[in-house]
Amino acid sequence: MIFLCAFGLSMLAVIALTPAVRSLATRLRFLDYPSRQKVHATPTPLMGGVAVALASLAAASAALALIRCPYSARIVGFLSGGLMVVVLGLADDANGMRPAPKLAGQAAAALVMLLSGGVEGIPLPLPLAYGLALFWMVGLMNAFNFLDNMDGITSGLAAIATFGIFTLALGNGHVPTAIAAISVAGGALGFLRYNFAPASIFLGDAGSLFLGYVVGGLSLRAVAHADAGTSSLLIPVLMLGYPIFDATLVTVSRLMDGRRVAEGGRDHSSHRLSRLGLTARQTAVTIYIISVSLTASAVCVSRFMDGSPALLTLTTVAAAGGMSFLGLRLFRVPVTAGVTRSHPGARRVAVQIPDRDDMAILVPRDRVYAGTRRRARRSRETIEIR
């Protein structure tokens, strides 16, 4: 009953709070403006993450108080780290941040959670446990930040992941973790009322970083003290396979194109799926289906097949193979600017704007990335001006 209360309270709080946050963001001009790298066409309020974070943390705190759960250092550290990433995200939304200080802030928030007992029960030597847990949490914060590029995707994936974490935590007897997970699931689902395409408000970095932080931290706690030993660490990897897949696809494609990984662009898996002819809603639902499949596989192997290390490893390898096949298919979808050159005397070439077949810009030949030229020859979607 307490879990249903936490879920319902968080969902209702987000539904009630989001319109007020949206109005405040509009008055403060806290908006995400359209650009060539984004898919929305009108200025859209940010700060949706503030509503999700406040509602989720309040619901979890209320539920813990109802069952008279003592506020241990681990719980206080988890809540403190969550508030830190919300503040960090708001600062980035307001003024923009360079990658280095942003990563430092993410690492600091993760360390607050980990140093307060977040690695207890992880079946690894302590230094290795801290190092991998820090990499995991910072990586997921950025993966969820990457995914926040199309309506409803990040909040929907966070809801799916936290439902899976709730099931795992409940099965392993981690009641506080289960309460926190189901509270975030309620908040993320409630926010979809305003964030599913067409969205009237965005999570912003405050929301995407918060959801990545929560999912990363709670997934570690859900498998702590699991019977499967070290192989239990594959469970969150399998469950969160889609955010990992998208971050890997974006990183590899940008490095191959000679671009910085932190540079924005319309080269995410969601953009590539939409280029195949899917609408924004169809793209979101397709990603949901893939994520549900991965999460359900992780939960089934863990809960109903006794977490067999061999079966868990086999399932993870099979999922990795399937996602790799999808990645190879999506990698061939032309989403970045492309150029071609057949006349050696051409001083400028026309670079086609992604997703705008009717527009191109003139770029000096020596400023075109070699990786982009290679992709242009494959896509054949470019024109030339001599």
Coordinates of N, CA, C and O in Angstrom, one line a residue, residues 274-368:
S274 N 13.5 8.9 -36.7 CA 12.5 9.8 -37.4 C 12.8 10.0 -38.8 O 11.9 10.2 -39.6
R275 N 14.1 9.9 -39.2 CA 14.5 10.1 -40.6 C 14.0 8.9 -41.4 O 14.0 8.9 -42.6
L276 N 13.7 7.8 -40.7 CA 13.2 6.6 -41.4 C 11.7 6.7 -41.7 O 11.1 5.8 -42.3
G277 N 11.1 7.8 -41.3 CA 9.7 8.1 -41.6 C 8.8 8.0 -40.4 O 7.6 8.2 -40.5
L278 N 9.3 7.9 -39.2 CA 8.4 7.8 -38.0 C 8.1 9.2 -37.5 O 9.0 10.1 -37.6
T279 N 6.9 9.4 -37.0 CA 6.6 10.7 -36.3 C 7.3 10.7 -34.9 O 7.8 9.7 -34.5
A280 N 7.2 11.9 -34.3 CA 7.8 12.0 -33.0 C 7.1 11.0 -32.0 O 7.9 10.4 -31.2
R281 N 5.8 10.9 -32.0 CA 5.2 9.9 -31.1 C 5.6 8.5 -31.5 O 5.8 7.7 -30.6
Q282 N 5.6 8.1 -32.7 CA 6.0 6.8 -33.1 C 7.4 6.5 -32.7 O 7.8 5.4 -32.3
T283 N 8.3 7.5 -32.9 CA 9.7 7.3 -32.4 C 9.8 7.0 -30.9 O 10.5 6.1 -30.5
A284 N 9.1 7.8 -30.2 CA 9.1 7.6 -28.7 C 8.5 6.2 -28.3 O 9.1 5.5 -27.5
V285 N 7.4 5.8 -28.9 CA 6.9 4.5 -28.6 C 7.8 3.4 -29.0 O 7.9 2.4 -28.3
T286 N 8.5 3.5 -30.2 CA 9.4 2.5 -30.6 C 10.5 2.3 -29.6 O 10.9 1.2 -29.2
I287 N 11.0 3.5 -29.1 CA 12.1 3.4 -28.1 C 11.6 2.8 -26.8 O 12.3 2.1 -26.1
Y288 N 10.4 3.2 -26.4 CA 9.8 2.6 -25.2 C 9.7 1.1 -25.3 O 10.0 0.3 -24.4
I289 N 9.3 0.6 -26.5 CA 9.1 -0.9 -26.7 C 10.5 -1.6 -26.5 O 10.6 -2.6 -25.9
I290 N 11.5 -1.0 -27.1 CA 12.9 -1.6 -27.0 C 13.3 -1.6 -25.5 O 13.8 -2.6 -25.0
S291 N 13.1 -0.5 -24.8 CA 13.5 -0.4 -23.4 C 12.7 -1.3 -22.5 O 13.3 -1.9 -21.6
V292 N 11.4 -1.4 -22.8 CA 10.6 -2.4 -22.0 C 11.1 -3.8 -22.2 O 11.2 -4.6 -21.2
S293 N 11.5 -4.2 -23.4 CA 12.0 -5.5 -23.7 C 13.3 -5.8 -22.9 O 13.4 -6.8 -22.3
L294 N 14.2 -4.8 -22.9 CA 15.4 -5.0 -22.2 C 15.2 -5.0 -20.7 O 15.8 -5.9 -20.0
T295 N 14.4 -4.1 -20.2 CA 14.1 -4.1 -18.7 C 13.4 -5.4 -18.3 O 13.8 -6.0 -17.2
A296 N 12.4 -5.9 -19.1 CA 11.7 -7.1 -18.7 C 12.7 -8.3 -18.7 O 12.6 -9.2 -17.9
S297 N 13.6 -8.3 -19.7 CA 14.6 -9.4 -19.7 C 15.4 -9.4 -18.5 O 15.6 -10.5 -17.9
A298 N 15.9 -8.2 -18.0 CA 16.7 -8.2 -16.8 C 15.9 -8.6 -15.6 O 16.5 -9.3 -14.8
V299 N 14.7 -8.1 -15.5 CA 13.9 -8.5 -14.3 C 13.6 -10.0 -14.3 O 13.7 -10.6 -13.2
C300 N 13.2 -10.5 -15.4 CA 12.9 -11.9 -15.5 C 14.1 -12.8 -15.1 O 13.9 -13.8 -14.4
V301 N 15.2 -12.5 -15.7 CA 16.4 -13.4 -15.4 C 16.7 -13.2 -13.9 O 17.1 -14.2 -13.2
S302 N 16.6 -12.0 -13.3 CA 17.0 -11.8 -11.9 C 16.0 -12.4 -11.0 O 16.4 -13.1 -10.0
R303 N 14.7 -12.2 -11.2 CA 13.7 -12.6 -10.3 C 13.2 -14.0 -10.4 O 12.9 -14.7 -9.4
F304 N 13.0 -14.4 -11.7 CA 12.3 -15.7 -11.9 C 13.2 -16.8 -12.3 O 12.7 -17.9 -12.5
M305 N 14.5 -16.5 -12.6 CA 15.4 -17.5 -13.0 C 16.6 -17.6 -12.1 O 17.7 -18.0 -12.4
D306 N 16.4 -17.0 -10.8 CA 17.4 -17.1 -9.8 C 18.7 -16.4 -10.1 O 19.7 -16.7 -9.6
G307 N 18.6 -15.5 -11.1 CA 19.8 -14.7 -11.4 C 21.0 -15.6 -11.9 O 22.2 -15.3 -11.5
S308 N 20.7 -16.6 -12.6 CA 21.8 -17.6 -13.1 C 22.8 -16.8 -13.8 O 22.6 -16.1 -14.8
P309 N 24.1 -16.8 -13.4 CA 25.2 -16.1 -14.0 C 25.3 -16.4 -15.5 O 25.5 -15.5 -16.4
A310 N 25.2 -17.7 -15.9 CA 25.3 -18.1 -17.3 C 24.2 -17.6 -18.1 O 24.4 -17.0 -19.2
L311 N 23.0 -17.7 -17.6 CA 21.8 -17.2 -18.3 C 21.8 -15.7 -18.4 O 21.5 -15.1 -19.5
L312 N 22.2 -15.0 -17.4 CA 22.3 -13.5 -17.4 C 23.4 -13.1 -18.4 O 23.1 -12.1 -19.2
T313 N 24.5 -13.7 -18.4 CA 25.5 -13.4 -19.4 C 25.1 -13.6 -20.8 O 25.3 -12.8 -21.7
L314 N 24.4 -14.7 -21.0 CA 23.9 -15.1 -22.4 C 22.9 -14.1 -22.8 O 22.9 -13.6 -24.0
T315 N 22.0 -13.7 -21.9 CA 20.9 -12.7 -22.2 C 21.5 -11.3 -22.6 O 21.1 -10.7 -23.5
T316 N 22.5 -10.9 -21.8 CA 23.2 -9.6 -22.0 C 23.9 -9.6 -23.3 O 23.9 -8.6 -24.1
V317 N 24.6 -10.7 -23.7 CA 25.3 -10.8 -24.9 C 24.3 -10.8 -26.1 O 24.6 -10.1 -27.1
A318 N 23.2 -11.5 -26.0 CA 22.2 -11.5 -27.0 C 21.6 -10.1 -27.2 O 21.4 -9.6 -28.4
A319 N 21.3 -9.4 -26.1 CA 20.8 -8.1 -26.2 C 21.8 -7.1 -26.8 O 21.5 -6.3 -27.7
A320 N 23.1 -7.3 -26.5 CA 24.1 -6.4 -27.0 C 24.3 -6.7 -28.5 O 24.5 -5.7 -29.3
G321 N 24.1 -7.9 -29.0 CA 24.2 -8.2 -30.4 C 23.0 -7.6 -31.1 O 23.2 -7.0 -32.2
G322 N 21.8 -7.7 -30.6 CA 20.7 -7.1 -31.2 C 20.8 -5.6 -31.3 O 20.5 -5.0 -32.3
M323 N 21.3 -4.9 -30.2 CA 21.4 -3.5 -30.2 C 22.5 -3.1 -31.2 O 22.5 -2.0 -31.8
S324 N 23.6 -3.9 -31.3 CA 24.6 -3.6 -32.3 C 24.1 -3.6 -33.7 O 24.5 -2.8 -34.5
F325 N 23.3 -4.6 -34.0 CA 22.7 -4.7 -35.3 C 21.8 -3.4 -35.6 O 21.9 -2.9 -36.7
L326 N 21.0 -3.0 -34.6 CA 20.2 -1.8 -34.8 C 21.1 -0.6 -35.0 O 20.9 0.3 -35.8
G327 N 22.2 -0.5 -34.2 CA 23.1 0.6 -34.3 C 23.8 0.7 -35.7 O 23.9 1.8 -36.3
L328 N 24.1 -0.5 -36.3 CA 24.7 -0.5 -37.6 C 23.7 0.0 -38.6 O 24.1 0.7 -39.6
R329 N 22.4 -0.4 -38.4 CA 21.4 0.1 -39.4 C 21.2 1.6 -39.2 O 21.1 2.3 -40.2
L330 N 21.1 2.1 -38.0 CA 20.8 3.5 -37.8 C 22.0 4.3 -38.2 O 21.9 5.5 -38.6
F331 N 23.2 3.8 -38.1 CA 24.4 4.5 -38.4 C 24.5 4.9 -39.9 O 25.1 5.9 -40.2
R332 N 23.8 4.1 -40.7 CA 23.8 4.4 -42.1 C 22.7 5.4 -42.5 O 22.7 5.8 -43.7
V333 N 21.9 5.8 -41.5 CA 20.9 6.8 -41.8 C 21.5 8.2 -41.9 O 22.2 8.6 -40.9
P334 N 21.4 8.9 -43.0 CA 22.0 10.2 -43.1 C 21.3 11.3 -42.3 O 20.2 11.7 -42.5
V335 N 22.0 11.8 -41.3 CA 21.5 12.8 -40.4 C 22.4 14.0 -40.3 O 21.9 15.1 -39.9
T336 N 23.7 13.9 -40.5 CA 24.6 15.0 -40.4 C 24.8 15.6 -41.8 O 24.5 15.1 -42.8
A337 N 25.3 16.8 -41.7 CA 25.6 17.6 -43.0 C 26.5 16.8 -43.9 O 27.4 16.2 -43.4
G338 N 26.3 16.8 -45.2 CA 27.2 16.1 -46.1 C 27.6 16.9 -47.2 O 27.0 17.9 -47.6
V339 N 28.8 16.6 -47.8 CA 29.3 17.3 -49.0 C 29.8 16.3 -50.0 O 30.1 15.2 -49.7
T340 N 30.0 16.8 -51.2 CA 30.6 16.0 -52.2 C 31.4 17.0 -53.1 O 31.0 18.1 -53.2
R341 N 32.4 16.5 -53.7 CA 33.2 17.3 -54.6 C 33.8 16.5 -55.8 O 34.5 15.5 -55.6
S342 N 33.4 16.9 -57.0 CA 33.9 16.2 -58.1 C 34.7 17.1 -59.0 O 35.4 16.6 -59.9
H343 N 34.7 18.4 -58.7 CA 35.5 19.4 -59.5 C 36.6 19.9 -58.7 O 36.4 20.6 -57.7
P344 N 37.9 19.7 -59.0 CA 39.0 20.1 -58.2 C 39.1 21.6 -58.0 O 39.8 22.0 -57.1
G345 N 38.5 22.4 -58.9 CA 38.6 23.8 -58.8 C 37.6 24.5 -58.0 O 37.5 25.7 -57.9
A346 N 36.6 23.7 -57.4 CA 35.6 24.3 -56.6 C 36.1 24.9 -55.3 O 36.8 24.2 -54.6
R347 N 35.8 26.2 -55.1 CA 36.3 26.9 -53.9 C 35.4 26.6 -52.7 O 35.8 26.6 -51.6
R348 N 34.1 26.5 -53.0 CA 33.1 26.2 -51.9 C 32.2 25.1 -52.3 O 32.0 24.9 -53.5
V349 N 31.7 24.4 -51.3 CA 30.8 23.3 -51.6 C 29.5 23.6 -50.8 O 29.5 24.3 -49.8
A350 N 28.4 23.0 -51.3 CA 27.1 23.2 -50.6 C 27.0 22.1 -49.6 O 27.0 20.9 -49.9
V351 N 26.8 22.5 -48.4 CA 26.6 21.5 -47.3 C 25.1 21.5 -47.0 O 24.5 22.5 -46.6
Q352 N 24.5 20.3 -47.1 CA 23.0 20.2 -46.9 C 22.7 20.3 -45.4 O 23.3 19.6 -44.6
I353 N 21.7 21.1 -45.0 CA 21.2 21.1 -43.7 C 20.5 19.8 -43.3 O 19.6 19.4 -44.0
P354 N 20.8 19.2 -42.1 CA 20.1 18.0 -41.8 C 18.6 18.2 -41.6 O 18.2 19.2 -41.1
D355 N 17.9 17.3 -42.2 CA 16.4 17.3 -42.1 C 15.8 18.4 -42.9 O 14.6 18.7 -42.7
R356 N 16.5 19.1 -43.7 CA 16.0 20.2 -44.5 C 16.5 20.0 -45.9 O 17.5 20.5 -46.3
D357 N 15.8 19.2 -46.7 CA 16.2 18.8 -48.0 C 16.2 20.0 -49.0 O 16.8 20.0 -50.0
D358 N 15.5 21.1 -48.6 CA 15.4 22.3 -49.4 C 16.4 23.4 -49.1 O 16.4 24.5 -49.6
M359 N 17.3 23.1 -48.1 CA 18.3 24.1 -47.7 C 19.7 23.6 -47.7 O 20.0 22.5 -47.5
A360 N 20.6 24.5 -48.1 CA 22.0 24.2 -48.0 C 22.8 25.5 -47.8 O 22.3 26.6 -48.0
I361 N 24.0 25.3 -47.2 CA 24.8 26.5 -46.9 C 26.2 26.3 -47.6 O 26.6 25.2 -47.8
L362 N 26.8 27.4 -48.0 CA 28.1 27.4 -48.7 C 29.2 27.3 -47.6 O 29.2 28.2 -46.7
V363 N 30.1 26.4 -47.7 CA 31.2 26.2 -46.7 C 32.5 26.1 -47.5 O 32.6 25.4 -48.5
P364 N 33.6 26.8 -47.1 CA 34.9 26.6 -47.7 C 35.3 25.2 -47.6 O 35.1 24.5 -46.6
R365 N 35.9 24.7 -48.7 CA 36.3 23.3 -48.8 C 37.2 22.9 -47.7 O 37.0 21.8 -47.2
D366 N 38.1 23.7 -47.3 CA 39.1 23.3 -46.3 C 38.5 23.2 -44.9 O 39.1 22.8 -43.9
R367 N 37.2 23.6 -44.7 CA 36.6 23.5 -43.4 C 35.7 22.4 -43.2 O 35.0 22.2 -42.2
V368 N 35.6 21.5 -44.2 CA 34.7 20.4 -44.2 C 35.4 19.2 -43.6 O 36.6 18.9 -43.9

